[in-house]
PDB file of C-alpha atoms in Angstrom:
ATOM      1  CA  HIS A   1       0.061  -0.061   0.029  1.00 46.00           C
ATOM      2  CA  TYR A   2       2.912   2.302   1.104  1.00 41.00           C
ATOM      3  CA  TYR A   3       4.822   1.657  -2.610  1.00 42.00           C
ATOM      4  CA  ILE A   4       1.527   2.218  -4.387  1.00 42.00           C
ATOM      5  CA  THR A   5       0.457   5.497  -2.708  1.00 46.00           C
ATOM      6  CA  ASN A   6       3.984   6.964  -3.239  1.00 48.00           C
ATOM      7  CA  ASN A   7       4.000   5.926  -6.869  1.00 47.00           C
ATOM      8  CA  LEU A   8       0.754   7.486  -7.391  1.00 44.00           C
ATOM      9  CA  ARG A   9       2.233  10.697  -5.749  1.00 49.00           C
ATOM     10  CA  PHE A  10       5.027  10.701  -8.100  1.00 39.00           C
ATOM     11  CA  LEU A  11       3.184  10.081 -11.208  1.00 39.00           C
ATOM     12  CA  MET A  12       0.575  13.181 -10.169  1.00 44.00           C
ATOM     13  CA  SER A  13       3.828  15.267  -9.435  1.00 46.00           C
ATOM     14  CA  PHE A  14       5.243  14.390 -12.832  1.00 40.00           C
ATOM     15  CA  TYR A  15       2.094  15.055 -14.675  1.00 43.00           C
ATOM     16  CA  THR A  16       1.425  18.618 -12.828  1.00 46.00           C
ATOM     17  CA  ASN A  17       5.263  19.513 -13.279  1.00 46.00           C
ATOM     18  CA  ASN A  18       5.519  18.407 -16.848  1.00 46.00           C
ATOM     19  CA  HIS A  19       2.077  19.480 -18.122  1.00 49.00           C
ATOM     20  CA  ASP A  20       3.759  22.445 -20.256  1.00 50.00           C
ATOM     21  CA  SER A  21       7.033  20.608 -21.073  1.00 44.00           C
ATOM     22  CA  LEU A  22       4.885  17.674 -22.552  1.00 49.00           C
ATOM     23  CA  TYR A  23       3.901  19.811 -25.480  1.00 51.00           C
ATOM     24  CA  LYS A  24       6.553  22.361 -25.760  1.00 47.00           C
ATOM     25  CA  SER A  25       9.102  19.596 -26.906  1.00 47.00           C
ATOM     26  CA  ASP A  26       6.610  17.720 -29.347  1.00 76.00           C
ATOM     27  CA  SER A  27       6.705  18.494 -32.856  1.00 84.00           C
ATOM     28  CA  ASN A  28       3.380  17.317 -33.250  1.00 85.00           C
ATOM     29  CA  TRP A  29       1.909  19.669 -30.503  1.00 86.00           C
ATOM     30  CA  SER A  30       3.733  22.283 -32.038  1.00 88.00           C
ATOM     31  CA  PHE A  31       2.414  21.781 -35.444  1.00 90.00           C
ATOM     32  CA  ILE A  32      -1.288  21.698 -34.098  1.00 90.00           C
ATOM     33  CA  THR A  33      -0.649  24.863 -32.266  1.00 92.00           C
ATOM     34  CA  GLN A  34       0.742  26.456 -35.124  1.00 92.00           C
ATOM     35  CA  LYS A  35      -2.221  25.520 -37.460  1.00 93.00           C
ATOM     36  CA  VAL A  36      -5.072  26.216 -35.074  1.00 94.00           C
ATOM     37  CA  HIS A  37      -3.849  29.849 -34.424  1.00 93.00           C
ATOM     38  CA  GLN A  38      -3.435  29.965 -38.382  1.00 93.00           C
ATOM     39  CA  LEU A  39      -7.283  29.021 -38.377  1.00 94.00           C
ATOM     40  CA  PHE A  40      -8.020  31.997 -35.948  1.00 95.00           C
ATOM     41  CA  LYS A  41      -5.910  34.272 -38.262  1.00 91.00           C
ATOM     42  CA  ASP A  42      -7.090  33.426 -41.755  1.00 88.00           C
ATOM     43  CA  LYS A  43     -10.277  31.590 -40.630  1.00 84.00           C
ATOM     44  CA  LYS A  44      -9.535  28.627 -43.087  1.00 85.00           C
ATOM     45  CA  LEU A  45      -7.161  25.775 -43.081  1.00 87.00           C
ATOM     46  CA  LYS A  46      -6.494  23.511 -46.487  1.00 84.00           C
ATOM     47  CA  GLU A  47      -7.641  19.942 -46.477  1.00 81.00           C
ATOM     48  CA  LEU A  48      -4.020  18.744 -46.470  1.00 79.00           C
ATOM     49  CA  GLN A  49      -3.204  20.526 -43.474  1.00 85.00           C
ATOM     50  CA  LEU A  50      -6.472  19.239 -41.839  1.00 87.00           C
ATOM     51  CA  SER A  51      -5.389  15.822 -42.687  1.00 86.00           C
ATOM     52  CA  LYS A  52      -2.156  16.390 -41.328  1.00 88.00           C
ATOM     53  CA  ILE A  53      -3.433  18.020 -37.900  1.00 89.00           C
ATOM     54  CA  SER A  54      -5.492  14.882 -37.507  1.00 85.00           C
ATOM     55  CA  LYS A  55      -2.609  12.668 -37.986  1.00 85.00           C
ATOM     56  CA  CYS A  56      -0.472  14.557 -35.334  1.00 86.00           C
ATOM     57  CA  LEU A  57      -3.328  14.621 -32.822  1.00 85.00           C
ATOM     58  CA  MET A  58      -4.161  10.878 -33.170  1.00 81.00           C
ATOM     59  CA  GLU A  59      -0.312  10.403 -32.595  1.00 80.00           C
ATOM     60  CA  LEU A  60      -0.595  12.531 -29.105  1.00 79.00           C
ATOM     61  CA  VAL A  61      -3.958  10.853 -28.137  1.00 73.00           C
ATOM     62  CA  GLY A  62      -2.031   7.460 -28.269  1.00 59.00           C
ATOM     63  CA  HIS A  63       0.681   8.655 -26.025  1.00 52.00           C
ATOM     64  CA  GLU A  64      -0.687  11.348 -23.839  1.00 54.00           C
ATOM     65  CA  ASN A  65      -3.787  11.747 -21.577  1.00 66.00           C
ATOM     66  CA  ASP A  66      -6.794  13.181 -22.859  1.00 73.00           C
ATOM     67  CA  ILE A  67      -7.191  15.399 -19.864  1.00 77.00           C
ATOM     68  CA  THR A  68      -3.803  17.177 -20.551  1.00 82.00           C
ATOM     69  CA  LEU A  69      -5.086  17.745 -24.248  1.00 84.00           C
ATOM     70  CA  SER A  70      -8.143  19.138 -23.100  1.00 84.00           C
ATOM     71  CA  LEU A  71      -6.479  21.461 -20.618  1.00 85.00           C
ATOM     72  CA  GLU A  72      -4.092  22.574 -23.352  1.00 88.00           C
ATOM     73  CA  TYR A  73      -7.229  23.366 -25.584  1.00 91.00           C
ATOM     74  CA  LYS A  74      -8.694  25.321 -23.103  1.00 90.00           C
ATOM     75  CA  ASN A  75      -5.591  27.068 -21.600  1.00 90.00           C
ATOM     76  CA  THR A  76      -3.485  27.507 -24.450  1.00 91.00           C
ATOM     77  CA  LEU A  77      -5.104  27.079 -28.008  1.00 94.00           C
ATOM     78  CA  MET A  78      -8.215  29.103 -27.349  1.00 95.00           C
ATOM     79  CA  LYS A  79      -6.592  31.769 -25.162  1.00 95.00           C
ATOM     80  CA  ARG A  80      -4.266  32.399 -28.193  1.00 95.00           C
ATOM     81  CA  GLY A  81      -6.606  32.131 -30.819  1.00 97.00           C
ATOM     82  CA  MET A  82      -9.114  34.506 -29.014  1.00 97.00           C
ATOM     83  CA  LYS A  83      -6.342  36.952 -28.599  1.00 97.00           C
ATOM     84  CA  CYS A  84      -5.800  36.959 -32.380  1.00 97.00           C
ATOM     85  CA  LEU A  85      -9.417  37.671 -33.144  1.00 97.00           C
ATOM     86  CA  LEU A  86      -9.745  40.500 -30.609  1.00 97.00           C
ATOM     87  CA  ASP A  87      -6.622  42.073 -31.866  1.00 97.00           C
ATOM     88  CA  ASN A  88      -7.716  41.955 -35.323  1.00 95.00           C
ATOM     89  CA  LEU A  89     -10.922  43.571 -34.016  1.00 96.00           C
ATOM     90  CA  ASN A  90      -8.627  46.495 -32.289  1.00 96.00           C
ATOM     91  CA  ASP A  91      -6.549  46.808 -35.610  1.00 96.00           C
ATOM     92  CA  GLU A  92      -9.469  47.324 -37.269  1.00 96.00           C
ATOM     93  CA  LYS A  93     -10.725  50.010 -35.076  1.00 95.00           C
ATOM     94  CA  ARG A  94      -7.261  51.901 -35.170  1.00 96.00           C
ATOM     95  CA  ARG A  95      -7.425  51.763 -38.998  1.00 96.00           C
ATOM     96  CA  CYS A  96     -11.002  52.957 -39.060  1.00 96.00           C
ATOM     97  CA  GLY A  97     -10.785  55.708 -36.316  1.00 94.00           C
ATOM     98  CA  GLU A  98     -14.028  57.344 -35.736  1.00 90.00           C
ATOM     99  CA  ASN A  99     -15.852  55.515 -38.649  1.00 92.00           C
ATOM    100  CA  PHE A 100     -15.501  52.036 -36.638  1.00 95.00           C
ATOM    101  CA  ASP A 101     -18.703  50.063 -36.452  1.00 96.00           C
ATOM    102  CA  LEU A 102     -18.166  47.818 -33.393  1.00 96.00           C
ATOM    103  CA  LEU A 103     -21.377  45.985 -33.977  1.00 97.00           C
ATOM    104  CA  TYR A 104     -20.975  45.334 -37.903  1.00 96.00           C
ATOM    105  CA  ASN A 105     -17.366  44.400 -37.324  1.00 97.00           C
ATOM    106  CA  LEU A 106     -18.566  41.881 -34.656  1.00 97.00           C
ATOM    107  CA  GLY A 107     -21.245  40.350 -36.744  1.00 97.00           C
ATOM    108  CA  GLU A 108     -19.117  40.055 -39.283  1.00 97.00           C
ATOM    109  CA  LEU A 109     -16.352  38.138 -37.103  1.00 97.00           C
ATOM    110  CA  TRP A 110     -19.243  35.928 -35.531  1.00 98.00           C
ATOM    111  CA  SER A 111     -20.438  35.077 -39.008  1.00 97.00           C
ATOM    112  CA  GLU A 112     -17.004  33.735 -39.830  1.00 96.00           C
ATOM    113  CA  PHE A 113     -16.495  32.210 -36.506  1.00 97.00           C
ATOM    114  CA  MET A 114     -19.500  30.066 -36.866  1.00 96.00           C
ATOM    115  CA  ARG A 115     -19.132  29.175 -40.667  1.00 95.00           C
ATOM    116  CA  GLU A 116     -15.519  28.515 -40.470  1.00 94.00           C
ATOM    117  CA  ILE A 117     -13.508  28.163 -37.156  1.00 96.00           C
ATOM    118  CA  ILE A 118     -15.991  26.304 -34.660  1.00 96.00           C
ATOM    119  CA  PRO A 119     -17.017  23.419 -37.579  1.00 94.00           C
ATOM    120  CA  THR A 120     -13.258  23.119 -38.301  1.00 94.00           C
ATOM    121  CA  LEU A 121     -12.110  22.813 -34.503  1.00 94.00           C
ATOM    122  CA  GLN A 122     -15.029  20.325 -34.027  1.00 92.00           C
ATOM    123  CA  LEU A 123     -13.772  18.216 -36.734  1.00 90.00           C
ATOM    124  CA  ILE A 124     -10.047  18.467 -35.654  1.00 90.00           C
ATOM    125  CA  PHE A 125     -10.989  17.754 -31.735  1.00 89.00           C
ATOM    126  CA  ALA A 126     -13.680  15.238 -32.320  1.00 85.00           C
ATOM    127  CA  ASN A 127     -11.928  12.221 -30.660  1.00 80.00           C
ATOM    128  CA  ILE A 128     -10.791  13.890 -27.492  1.00 83.00           C
ATOM    129  CA  LYS A 129     -13.176  12.443 -24.969  1.00 79.00           C
ATOM    130  CA  HIS A 130     -12.484  14.999 -22.300  1.00 78.00           C
ATOM    131  CA  LEU A 131     -13.446  17.573 -24.569  1.00 80.00           C
ATOM    132  CA  ASN A 132     -16.896  16.028 -25.591  1.00 75.00           C
ATOM    133  CA  ALA A 133     -18.054  14.289 -22.360  1.00 73.00           C
ATOM    134  CA  LYS A 134     -19.798  15.302 -19.026  1.00 70.00           C
ATOM    135  CA  GLY A 135     -21.843  18.292 -20.531  1.00 70.00           C
ATOM    136  CA  ASP A 136     -18.701  19.651 -22.044  1.00 80.00           C
ATOM    137  CA  SER A 137     -18.175  20.042 -25.837  1.00 88.00           C
ATOM    138  CA  VAL A 138     -15.923  21.558 -28.477  1.00 92.00           C
ATOM    139  CA  GLU A 139     -18.510  24.022 -29.209  1.00 93.00           C
ATOM    140  CA  ARG A 140     -19.676  24.918 -25.837  1.00 92.00           C
ATOM    141  CA  ILE A 141     -15.985  25.405 -24.534  1.00 92.00           C
ATOM    142  CA  THR A 142     -14.958  27.786 -27.683  1.00 95.00           C
ATOM    143  CA  LEU A 143     -18.230  29.844 -27.321  1.00 96.00           C
ATOM    144  CA  GLU A 144     -17.518  30.552 -23.920  1.00 94.00           C
ATOM    145  CA  GLN A 145     -14.092  31.611 -24.507  1.00 95.00           C
ATOM    146  CA  PHE A 146     -15.467  33.665 -27.438  1.00 97.00           C
ATOM    147  CA  ARG A 147     -18.000  35.155 -24.782  1.00 96.00           C
ATOM    148  CA  ASP A 148     -14.928  36.068 -22.315  1.00 95.00           C
ATOM    149  CA  ASP A 149     -12.105  36.759 -24.191  1.00 96.00           C
ATOM    150  CA  VAL A 150     -13.649  38.670 -27.289  1.00 98.00           C
ATOM    151  CA  VAL A 151     -17.071  39.821 -26.976  1.00 97.00           C
ATOM    152  CA  LEU A 152     -17.135  41.378 -23.334  1.00 96.00           C
ATOM    153  CA  CYS A 153     -13.423  42.491 -24.163  1.00 97.00           C
ATOM    154  CA  THR A 154     -14.840  45.128 -26.410  1.00 97.00           C
ATOM    155  CA  GLU A 155     -17.150  48.155 -25.669  1.00 96.00           C
ATOM    156  CA  ILE A 156     -20.388  46.251 -26.674  1.00 97.00           C
ATOM    157  CA  GLU A 157     -22.270  46.967 -23.435  1.00 97.00           C
ATOM    158  CA  THR A 158     -21.878  50.620 -23.816  1.00 95.00           C
ATOM    159  CA  VAL A 159     -22.441  50.852 -27.573  1.00 95.00           C
ATOM    160  CA  ILE A 160     -25.625  48.743 -27.191  1.00 95.00           C
ATOM    161  CA  GLU A 161     -26.995  50.352 -24.209  1.00 93.00           C
ATOM    162  CA  GLY A 162     -26.200  54.099 -25.892  1.00 92.00           C
ATOM    163  CA  ILE A 163     -28.155  52.648 -29.042  1.00 91.00           C
ATOM    164  CA  VAL A 164     -31.380  51.357 -27.063  1.00 89.00           C
ATOM    165  CA  GLY A 165     -31.140  54.728 -24.971  1.00 85.00           C
ATOM    166  CA  GLN A 166     -31.731  56.895 -28.090  1.00 84.00           C
ATOM    167  CA  LYS A 167     -35.463  56.914 -28.647  1.00 73.00           C
ATOM    168  CA  GLU A 168     -35.034  58.261 -32.208  1.00 71.00           C
ATOM    169  CA  SER A 169     -32.068  56.289 -33.429  1.00 72.00           C
ATOM    170  CA  SER A 170     -32.118  55.138 -36.918  1.00 75.00           C
ATOM    171  CA  TYR A 171     -29.096  52.580 -36.449  1.00 82.00           C
ATOM    172  CA  GLU A 172     -30.446  49.043 -36.723  1.00 90.00           C
ATOM    173  CA  ILE A 173     -28.464  46.559 -34.494  1.00 92.00           C
ATOM    174  CA  PRO A 174     -27.070  43.640 -37.127  1.00 95.00           C
ATOM    175  CA  ARG A 175     -28.985  40.594 -37.092  1.00 96.00           C
ATOM    176  CA  SER A 176     -25.821  38.609 -36.784  1.00 97.00           C
ATOM    177  CA  VAL A 177     -25.111  40.620 -33.498  1.00 97.00           C
ATOM    178  CA  VAL A 178     -28.597  39.461 -32.252  1.00 96.00           C
ATOM    179  CA  GLN A 179     -28.109  35.843 -33.227  1.00 97.00           C
ATOM    180  CA  MET A 180     -24.694  36.096 -31.415  1.00 97.00           C
ATOM    181  CA  LEU A 181     -26.015  37.193 -28.058  1.00 97.00           C
ATOM    182  CA  LEU A 182     -29.126  34.823 -28.109  1.00 95.00           C
ATOM    183  CA  VAL A 183     -26.683  31.930 -28.864  1.00 96.00           C
ATOM    184  CA  LEU A 184     -24.216  33.013 -26.354  1.00 95.00           C
ATOM    185  CA  GLY A 185     -27.042  33.648 -23.730  1.00 92.00           C
ATOM    186  CA  ASN A 186     -28.328  30.338 -24.130  1.00 89.00           C
ATOM    187  CA  LEU A 187     -25.075  28.209 -23.584  1.00 86.00           C
ATOM    188  CA  ALA A 188     -26.154  24.723 -22.645  1.00 62.00           C
ATOM    189  CA  ASN A 189     -24.941  23.717 -19.266  1.00 56.00           C
ATOM    190  CA  SER A 190     -23.437  27.389 -18.787  1.00 58.00           C
ATOM    191  CA  ASP A 191     -22.753  28.520 -15.505  1.00 61.00           C
ATOM    192  CA  LYS A 192     -26.175  30.511 -14.284  1.00 54.00           C
ATOM    193  CA  THR A 193     -23.988  32.481 -11.522  1.00 59.00           C
ATOM    194  CA  SER A 194     -21.337  33.296 -14.159  1.00 84.00           C
ATOM    195  CA  GLU A 195     -20.905  37.255 -14.290  1.00 89.00           C
ATOM    196  CA  ASN A 196     -19.990  36.887 -17.866  1.00 92.00           C
ATOM    197  CA  GLN A 197     -23.343  34.964 -18.657  1.00 91.00           C
ATOM    198  CA  ARG A 198     -25.407  37.548 -16.827  1.00 90.00           C
ATOM    199  CA  ARG A 199     -23.897  40.535 -18.792  1.00 93.00           C
ATOM    200  CA  ILE A 200     -24.653  38.743 -21.953  1.00 94.00           C
ATOM    201  CA  CYS A 201     -28.275  37.797 -21.012  1.00 92.00           C
ATOM    202  CA  ASN A 202     -28.839  41.390 -19.928  1.00 93.00           C
ATOM    203  CA  LEU A 203     -27.589  42.491 -23.501  1.00 95.00           C
ATOM    204  CA  CYS A 204     -30.217  40.145 -24.773  1.00 94.00           C
ATOM    205  CA  SER A 205     -33.017  41.621 -22.919  1.00 93.00           C
ATOM    206  CA  LEU A 206     -32.056  44.961 -24.549  1.00 93.00           C
ATOM    207  CA  VAL A 207     -32.210  43.763 -27.981  1.00 93.00           C
ATOM    208  CA  VAL A 208     -34.650  41.139 -28.119  1.00 91.00           C
ATOM    209  CA  LYS A 209     -38.353  41.724 -27.202  1.00 87.00           C
ATOM    210  CA  PRO A 210     -39.897  39.999 -25.195  1.00 87.00           C
ATOM    211  CA  TYR A 211     -36.743  38.207 -23.743  1.00 86.00           C
ATOM    212  CA  ILE A 212     -37.185  35.995 -20.484  1.00 85.00           C
ATOM    213  CA  ASN A 213     -33.814  36.688 -18.654  1.00 84.00           C
ATOM    214  CA  PRO A 214     -32.725  33.536 -16.826  1.00 78.00           C
ATOM    215  CA  PHE A 215     -30.788  35.367 -14.101  1.00 75.00           C
ATOM    216  CA  ASP A 216     -34.144  37.797 -13.406  1.00 68.00           C
ATOM    217  CA  VAL A 217     -36.252  34.298 -13.201  1.00 66.00           C
ATOM    218  CA  ALA A 218     -33.631  33.092 -10.747  1.00 54.00           C
ATOM    219  CA  LYS A 219     -33.886  36.103  -8.646  1.00 58.00           C
ATOM    220  CA  THR A 220     -37.889  36.212  -8.630  1.00 57.00           C
ATOM    221  CA  ILE A 221     -38.054  32.489  -7.555  1.00 55.00           C
ATOM    222  CA  GLN A 222     -35.456  33.269  -4.892  1.00 54.00           C
ATOM    223  CA  GLN A 223     -37.572  35.975  -3.367  1.00 50.00           C
ATOM    224  CA  TYR A 224     -40.618  33.355  -2.900  1.00 52.00           C
TER     225      TYR A 224
END
């Protein structure tokens, strides 16, 4: 029993201390990281690239733990990818100056994100069990990262509140933005106590009429 316990402690310590180094030194993981970043930058990958990514990933799955891959997906790939999307938005804002239309650009980004990026990520990481089990999915995890690290890192709340507050405003909020807010506000299994989720639902209540805000419902129930 003492021998087994100490070996388990050693293995857990090894896993924790070598979590990053396992992949930094692996050419397969380096290739995957590079191509996923390219996907976020260019919005597309070639078929041959997808084939090679799948092959590299399957080799990793055969040698490393799915848990490690899922952590790397959330903490490395998605963080870096979302930063790329946000940087592109900020670059466009600097380029356009006062003519920058945040909602239009967010709507265009959302359309590309749903049409190209998410389906490609689902295809690549379909066989990673811990990314697609126990209420998790590549789509949900990626959407939550998009909510937290892109949408809510812009001035979307200020912009929408300003538009809604103008009684005679002729500006029409793009349908793609309305769709984006509804999708993000209705994430399956999303933490209902999440501050970021509450912020998204509040935006939904501003742009969609009628809209039942789940946080308002929960608050009303608690009062009774």
